Amino acid sequence: MEMKKEILYLLLFTLTTTLFAQNYDETKAGSYVLPELLKAQNGKEIVSAEDWDRIRRPEILKLFEDNVYGQVPKDFDKIEFKVLEQNYKALNGKATYKQVAVDVIRNKKVITVQVHLFIPNKIKKPVPVFLTINHRGLDTMQASPENEFWPAEEIVNSGYAIAGFDVKDVAPDHKTDYVNQILTKLYPEQTLQPNGMRALGAWGWGVSRIIDYFETDKDIDASKVIVVGHSRGGKAALWCGAQDRRVAIAVSNESGNSG
């Protein structure tokens, strides 16, 4: 099952990268043949889950790191979690709201990812959680029935928790200013590498750090994390889902733009 899920993520990468390249002249790309999904670079057929994990999966991830999304560093010195605000009667008593600061430290520098989390009150814990990648600003994460972009109340009514974060905490959604957070403070060496982390990788990195927090919250089932993104956020959701095996489901909505 795990192998099928990862193959699906990688197929979705291929489709969204090739089918929506409307801003480029395909005739200038020359002739090419896409690599076979279940054949290793040395020609070996991939016939088992063990072959996939040991051989092909790392090869395909490396192809996407080098040619599409850039690598995602996983090293840091320390991570801390602080509950800044808690309201047990949010959404007219239906949910508990938490604002959590995720502090990540590397080389004596820190960035903070602010997580906004609603957990249903009348459901047996722990509960699965939807984690949304938001590149439209905090004002779009208002928990109201009228908010179609971030349907927190609808999710809570269905028995799930919902969390969200603003991507500007890790990398602003801007073609030049994206370097102003994680890439300047924690991983400046990445900007010098041709396959270094950029904005979409940074957003996925932020998702993984929030999952680190979920693993400490007794109300959240960290084995059932559904990552959701729209457009560029959809690409980040898929990329994170392919790399971080703690992601149970990656939901990508209209992820035609590579960012």
mmCIF file of C-alpha atoms in Angstrom:
data_model
loop_
_atom_site.group_PDB
_atom_site.id
_atom_site.type_symbol
_atom_site.label_atom_id
_atom_site.label_comp_id
_atom_site.label_asym_id
_atom_site.label_seq_id
_atom_site.Cartn_x
_atom_site.Cartn_y
_atom_site.Cartn_z
ATOM 1 C CA MET A 1 0.000 0.000 0.000
ATOM 2 C CA GLU A 2 2.847 2.374 0.893
ATOM 3 C CA MET A 3 4.532 1.709 -2.445
ATOM 4 C CA LYS A 4 1.287 2.378 -4.365
ATOM 5 C CA LYS A 5 0.793 5.686 -2.525
ATOM 6 C CA GLU A 6 4.296 6.896 -3.345
ATOM 7 C CA ILE A 7 4.018 5.857 -6.997
ATOM 8 C CA LEU A 8 0.764 7.853 -7.195
ATOM 9 C CA TYR A 9 2.475 10.972 -5.791
ATOM 10 C CA LEU A 10 5.276 10.678 -8.341
ATOM 11 C CA LEU A 11 2.852 10.136 -11.217
ATOM 12 C CA LEU A 12 0.977 13.264 -10.161
ATOM 13 C CA PHE A 13 4.271 15.169 -10.167
ATOM 14 C CA THR A 14 4.911 14.083 -13.737
ATOM 15 C CA LEU A 15 1.424 14.996 -14.916
ATOM 16 C CA THR A 16 1.289 18.425 -13.291
ATOM 17 C CA THR A 17 4.786 19.277 -14.485
ATOM 18 C CA THR A 18 4.219 18.308 -18.129
ATOM 19 C CA LEU A 19 0.552 18.916 -18.884
ATOM 20 C CA PHE A 20 0.423 22.517 -17.688
ATOM 21 C CA ALA A 21 3.586 23.878 -19.313
ATOM 22 C CA GLN A 22 1.533 26.374 -21.340
ATOM 23 C CA ASN A 23 4.062 29.184 -20.854
ATOM 24 C CA TYR A 24 6.778 27.322 -22.765
ATOM 25 C CA ASP A 25 7.323 26.345 -26.396
ATOM 26 C CA GLU A 26 7.418 22.553 -26.340
ATOM 27 C CA THR A 27 9.115 22.408 -29.745
ATOM 28 C CA LYS A 28 12.228 23.971 -28.235
ATOM 29 C CA ALA A 29 12.611 21.144 -25.745
ATOM 30 C CA GLY A 30 13.825 18.667 -28.356
ATOM 31 C CA SER A 31 13.000 14.980 -28.352
ATOM 32 C CA TYR A 32 13.083 13.134 -25.070
ATOM 33 C CA VAL A 33 11.797 9.952 -23.476
ATOM 34 C CA LEU A 34 10.508 10.017 -19.920
ATOM 35 C CA PRO A 35 12.273 7.477 -17.688
ATOM 36 C CA GLU A 36 10.325 4.327 -16.889
ATOM 37 C CA LEU A 37 8.848 4.472 -13.414
ATOM 38 C CA LEU A 38 9.617 0.877 -12.461
ATOM 39 C CA LYS A 39 13.047 0.513 -14.037
ATOM 40 C CA ALA A 40 16.199 1.611 -12.206
ATOM 41 C CA GLN A 41 18.812 3.791 -13.858
ATOM 42 C CA ASN A 42 21.030 0.739 -14.306
ATOM 43 C CA GLY A 43 18.233 -1.066 -16.154
ATOM 44 C CA LYS A 44 17.124 -3.267 -13.254
ATOM 45 C CA GLU A 45 13.391 -3.988 -13.172
ATOM 46 C CA ILE A 46 11.716 -2.927 -9.934
ATOM 47 C CA VAL A 47 9.582 -5.891 -8.898
ATOM 48 C CA SER A 48 9.178 -5.540 -5.131
ATOM 49 C CA ALA A 49 8.495 -2.971 -2.441
ATOM 50 C CA GLU A 50 12.029 -3.546 -1.170
ATOM 51 C CA ASP A 51 13.472 -2.705 -4.608
ATOM 52 C CA TRP A 52 11.325 0.430 -4.679
ATOM 53 C CA ASP A 53 12.464 1.645 -1.252
ATOM 54 C CA ARG A 54 16.118 0.766 -1.708
ATOM 55 C CA ILE A 55 16.709 1.654 -5.357
ATOM 56 C CA ARG A 56 14.036 3.422 -7.374
ATOM 57 C CA ARG A 57 12.442 5.739 -4.846
ATOM 58 C CA PRO A 58 15.752 7.502 -4.017
ATOM 59 C CA GLU A 59 16.556 7.777 -7.742
ATOM 60 C CA ILE A 60 13.248 9.445 -8.588
ATOM 61 C CA LEU A 61 13.395 11.794 -5.611
ATOM 62 C CA LYS A 62 16.900 12.803 -6.724
ATOM 63 C CA LEU A 63 15.630 13.525 -10.247
ATOM 64 C CA PHE A 64 12.976 15.865 -8.867
ATOM 65 C CA GLU A 65 15.458 17.449 -6.449
ATOM 66 C CA ASP A 66 17.929 18.197 -9.225
ATOM 67 C CA ASN A 67 15.510 19.220 -11.972
ATOM 68 C CA VAL A 68 12.268 20.541 -10.442
ATOM 69 C CA TYR A 69 11.920 21.316 -6.738
ATOM 70 C CA GLY A 70 15.381 21.347 -5.188
ATOM 71 C CA GLN A 71 16.548 19.376 -2.191
ATOM 72 C CA VAL A 72 14.993 19.733 1.256
ATOM 73 C CA PRO A 73 17.519 19.743 4.129
ATOM 74 C CA LYS A 74 16.443 17.827 7.191
ATOM 75 C CA ASP A 75 19.080 18.873 9.708
ATOM 76 C CA PHE A 76 18.517 21.388 12.499
ATOM 77 C CA ASP A 77 19.811 21.727 16.039
ATOM 78 C CA LYS A 78 16.614 21.998 18.047
ATOM 79 C CA ILE A 79 12.849 22.291 17.755
ATOM 80 C CA GLU A 80 10.501 23.664 20.428
ATOM 81 C CA PHE A 81 6.718 24.010 20.681
ATOM 82 C CA LYS A 82 4.816 26.674 22.606
ATOM 83 C CA VAL A 83 1.036 26.975 22.934
ATOM 84 C CA LEU A 84 0.484 30.731 22.707
ATOM 85 C CA GLU A 85 -3.304 30.746 22.882
ATOM 86 C CA GLN A 86 -5.991 28.209 23.708
ATOM 87 C CA ASN A 87 -9.768 28.566 23.545
ATOM 88 C CA TYR A 88 -11.843 25.557 24.613
ATOM 89 C CA LYS A 89 -15.099 27.083 23.316
ATOM 90 C CA ALA A 90 -14.180 28.004 19.759
ATOM 91 C CA LEU A 91 -16.762 27.710 16.988
ATOM 92 C CA ASN A 92 -19.618 28.097 19.481
ATOM 93 C CA GLY A 93 -18.236 25.367 21.693
ATOM 94 C CA LYS A 94 -17.684 22.830 18.921
ATOM 95 C CA ALA A 95 -13.898 23.019 18.981
ATOM 96 C CA THR A 96 -10.771 23.836 20.920
ATOM 97 C CA TYR A 97 -8.587 26.393 19.194
ATOM 98 C CA LYS A 98 -4.828 26.444 19.675
ATOM 99 C CA GLN A 99 -2.228 28.822 18.337
ATOM 100 C CA VAL A 100 1.113 27.046 18.492
ATOM 101 C CA ALA A 101 4.576 28.460 17.837
ATOM 102 C CA VAL A 102 6.987 25.978 16.279
ATOM 103 C CA ASP A 103 10.520 27.286 16.868
ATOM 104 C CA VAL A 104 13.288 25.704 14.791
ATOM 105 C CA ILE A 105 16.900 26.493 15.674
ATOM 106 C CA ARG A 106 19.986 25.944 13.524
ATOM 107 C CA ASN A 107 23.407 27.510 13.977
ATOM 108 C CA LYS A 108 22.036 29.720 16.780
ATOM 109 C CA LYS A 109 19.378 31.230 14.512
ATOM 110 C CA VAL A 110 15.661 30.612 14.805
ATOM 111 C CA ILE A 111 12.520 30.850 12.728
ATOM 112 C CA THR A 112 8.995 30.481 14.081
ATOM 113 C CA VAL A 113 6.107 28.844 12.261
ATOM 114 C CA GLN A 114 2.709 29.852 13.655
ATOM 115 C CA VAL A 115 0.150 27.039 13.556
ATOM 116 C CA HIS A 116 -3.588 27.677 13.860
ATOM 117 C CA LEU A 117 -5.382 24.509 14.954
ATOM 118 C CA PHE A 118 -9.041 23.617 15.597
ATOM 119 C CA ILE A 119 -9.803 20.274 17.287
ATOM 120 C CA PRO A 120 -13.397 18.966 17.593
ATOM 121 C CA ASN A 121 -14.541 18.778 21.213
ATOM 122 C CA LYS A 122 -17.135 16.008 21.058
ATOM 123 C CA ILE A 123 -15.105 13.411 19.154
ATOM 124 C CA LYS A 124 -12.995 10.678 20.744
ATOM 125 C CA LYS A 125 -9.317 11.606 20.634
ATOM 126 C CA PRO A 126 -6.923 11.435 18.956
ATOM 127 C CA VAL A 127 -8.405 12.642 15.666
ATOM 128 C CA PRO A 128 -7.067 12.865 12.100
ATOM 129 C CA VAL A 129 -6.016 16.329 10.964
ATOM 130 C CA PHE A 130 -6.143 18.336 7.757
ATOM 131 C CA LEU A 131 -3.050 20.539 7.434
ATOM 132 C CA THR A 132 -3.442 23.378 4.933
ATOM 133 C CA ILE A 133 -0.625 25.234 3.185
ATOM 134 C CA ASN A 134 -1.816 28.845 2.991
ATOM 135 C CA HIS A 135 -0.175 31.328 0.618
ATOM 136 C CA ARG A 136 -3.047 33.829 0.669
ATOM 137 C CA GLY A 137 -2.536 35.371 4.103
ATOM 138 C CA LEU A 138 -3.941 34.899 7.588
ATOM 139 C CA ASP A 139 -7.131 36.801 6.779
ATOM 140 C CA THR A 140 -8.220 33.821 4.655
ATOM 141 C CA MET A 141 -8.034 31.503 7.684
ATOM 142 C CA GLN A 142 -11.070 32.898 9.477
ATOM 143 C CA ALA A 143 -13.162 30.051 10.889
ATOM 144 C CA SER A 144 -16.608 31.005 9.613
ATOM 145 C CA PRO A 145 -19.287 29.153 7.610
ATOM 146 C CA GLU A 146 -18.887 31.682 4.789
ATOM 147 C CA ASN A 147 -15.191 30.931 4.314
ATOM 148 C CA GLU A 148 -14.980 28.527 1.383
ATOM 149 C CA PHE A 149 -11.186 28.779 1.153
ATOM 150 C CA TRP A 150 -10.592 27.484 4.690
ATOM 151 C CA PRO A 151 -13.717 25.517 5.769
ATOM 152 C CA ALA A 152 -12.658 24.993 9.377
ATOM 153 C CA GLU A 153 -16.168 24.664 10.788
ATOM 154 C CA GLU A 154 -17.208 22.139 8.139
ATOM 155 C CA ILE A 155 -14.101 20.046 8.834
ATOM 156 C CA VAL A 156 -14.701 20.141 12.596
ATOM 157 C CA ASN A 157 -18.366 19.207 12.113
ATOM 158 C CA SER A 158 -17.157 16.145 10.201
ATOM 159 C CA GLY A 159 -15.033 14.987 13.130
ATOM 160 C CA TYR A 160 -11.603 16.080 11.951
ATOM 161 C CA ALA A 161 -9.111 18.620 13.226
ATOM 162 C CA ILE A 162 -7.887 21.328 10.860
ATOM 163 C CA ALA A 163 -4.632 23.257 11.015
ATOM 164 C CA GLY A 164 -3.090 25.908 8.827
ATOM 165 C CA PHE A 165 0.010 28.045 8.530
ATOM 166 C CA ASP A 166 0.998 31.067 6.481
ATOM 167 C CA VAL A 167 3.850 30.248 4.110
ATOM 168 C CA LYS A 168 5.496 33.612 4.764
ATOM 169 C CA ASP A 169 6.689 32.140 8.062
ATOM 170 C CA VAL A 170 9.054 29.909 6.072
ATOM 171 C CA ALA A 171 9.307 31.489 2.602
ATOM 172 C CA PRO A 172 7.197 34.426 1.358
ATOM 173 C CA ASP A 173 5.191 33.775 -1.805
ATOM 174 C CA HIS A 174 7.260 36.193 -3.890
ATOM 175 C CA LYS A 175 9.656 35.612 -6.783
ATOM 176 C CA THR A 176 12.579 37.329 -5.034
ATOM 177 C CA ASP A 177 11.598 37.755 -1.380
ATOM 178 C CA TYR A 178 11.103 33.997 -0.857
ATOM 179 C CA VAL A 179 14.663 33.857 0.512
ATOM 180 C CA ASN A 180 13.883 36.176 3.434
ATOM 181 C CA GLN A 181 13.039 33.560 6.061
ATOM 182 C CA ILE A 182 14.293 29.992 6.252
ATOM 183 C CA LEU A 183 16.766 30.381 3.373
ATOM 184 C CA THR A 184 18.402 33.459 4.862
ATOM 185 C CA LYS A 185 18.300 32.463 8.519
ATOM 186 C CA LEU A 186 18.670 28.678 8.659
ATOM 187 C CA TYR A 187 19.919 27.365 5.338
ATOM 188 C CA PRO A 188 21.727 30.171 3.445
ATOM 189 C CA GLU A 189 23.991 27.635 1.741
ATOM 190 C CA GLN A 190 20.976 26.294 -0.160
ATOM 191 C CA THR A 191 20.677 29.470 -2.244
ATOM 192 C CA LEU A 192 24.155 28.868 -3.671
ATOM 193 C CA GLN A 193 23.376 25.375 -4.921
ATOM 194 C CA PRO A 194 21.716 24.772 -8.310
ATOM 195 C CA ASN A 195 19.553 22.066 -6.718
ATOM 196 C CA GLY A 196 19.142 23.911 -3.431
ATOM 197 C CA MET A 197 15.861 24.408 -1.617
ATOM 198 C CA ARG A 198 13.576 27.149 -2.877
ATOM 199 C CA ALA A 199 10.075 28.309 -1.894
ATOM 200 C CA LEU A 200 8.062 25.144 -2.573
ATOM 201 C CA GLY A 201 10.600 22.993 -0.773
ATOM 202 C CA ALA A 202 10.567 25.423 2.147
ATOM 203 C CA TRP A 203 6.784 25.165 2.386
ATOM 204 C CA GLY A 204 7.035 21.384 2.483
ATOM 205 C CA TRP A 205 9.759 21.683 5.125
ATOM 206 C CA GLY A 206 7.327 23.758 7.189
ATOM 207 C CA VAL A 207 4.695 21.029 6.893
ATOM 208 C CA SER A 208 7.157 18.457 8.226
ATOM 209 C CA ARG A 209 8.018 20.627 11.225
ATOM 210 C CA ILE A 210 4.314 21.010 12.031
ATOM 211 C CA ILE A 211 3.936 17.226 11.856
ATOM 212 C CA ASP A 212 6.772 17.097 14.402
ATOM 213 C CA TYR A 213 4.439 19.089 16.666
ATOM 214 C CA PHE A 214 1.436 16.864 15.919
ATOM 215 C CA GLU A 215 3.438 13.904 17.211
ATOM 216 C CA THR A 216 3.512 15.596 20.630
ATOM 217 C CA ASP A 217 -0.190 16.575 20.785
ATOM 218 C CA LYS A 218 -2.266 13.818 22.412
ATOM 219 C CA ASP A 219 -5.418 15.105 20.698
ATOM 220 C CA ILE A 220 -3.984 14.598 17.191
ATOM 221 C CA ASP A 221 -3.479 11.283 15.405
ATOM 222 C CA ALA A 222 -0.142 12.019 13.740
ATOM 223 C CA SER A 223 -0.441 8.861 11.636
ATOM 224 C CA LYS A 224 -3.452 10.400 9.844
ATOM 225 C CA VAL A 225 -2.225 13.755 8.529
ATOM 226 C CA ILE A 226 -3.870 15.015 5.329
ATOM 227 C CA VAL A 227 -1.830 17.799 3.711
ATOM 228 C CA VAL A 228 -3.815 20.171 1.479
ATOM 229 C CA GLY A 229 -2.564 22.797 -0.946
ATOM 230 C CA HIS A 230 -3.938 24.900 -3.790
ATOM 231 C CA SER A 231 -1.975 25.914 -6.904
ATOM 232 C CA ARG A 232 1.643 26.385 -5.796
ATOM 233 C CA GLY A 233 0.614 25.039 -2.412
ATOM 234 C CA GLY A 234 -0.652 21.915 -4.161
ATOM 235 C CA LYS A 235 2.788 21.308 -5.624
ATOM 236 C CA ALA A 236 4.297 21.753 -2.162
ATOM 237 C CA ALA A 237 1.771 19.290 -0.702
ATOM 238 C CA LEU A 238 2.715 16.655 -3.280
ATOM 239 C CA TRP A 239 6.437 17.225 -2.846
ATOM 240 C CA CYS A 240 6.140 16.966 0.925
ATOM 241 C CA GLY A 241 3.957 13.864 0.619
ATOM 242 C CA ALA A 242 6.523 12.161 -1.586
ATOM 243 C CA GLN A 243 9.347 12.868 0.858
ATOM 244 C CA ASP A 244 7.801 12.671 4.322
ATOM 245 C CA ARG A 245 6.234 9.275 4.880
ATOM 246 C CA ARG A 246 4.262 10.582 7.842
ATOM 247 C CA VAL A 247 1.895 12.243 5.354
ATOM 248 C CA ALA A 248 -1.042 9.848 4.980
ATOM 249 C CA ILE A 249 -2.753 11.743 2.143
ATOM 250 C CA ALA A 250 -1.660 14.673 -0.025
ATOM 251 C CA VAL A 251 -4.519 16.695 -1.536
ATOM 252 C CA SER A 252 -3.417 18.829 -4.468
ATOM 253 C CA ASN A 253 -5.940 21.265 -5.945
ATOM 254 C CA GLU A 254 -5.180 22.818 -9.364
ATOM 255 C CA SER A 255 -1.428 22.470 -8.897
ATOM 256 C CA GLY A 256 -0.567 23.408 -12.467
ATOM 257 C CA ASN A 257 1.978 26.083 -11.597
ATOM 258 C CA SER A 258 5.485 25.001 -10.602
ATOM 259 C CA GLY A 259 5.885 28.223 -8.615
#
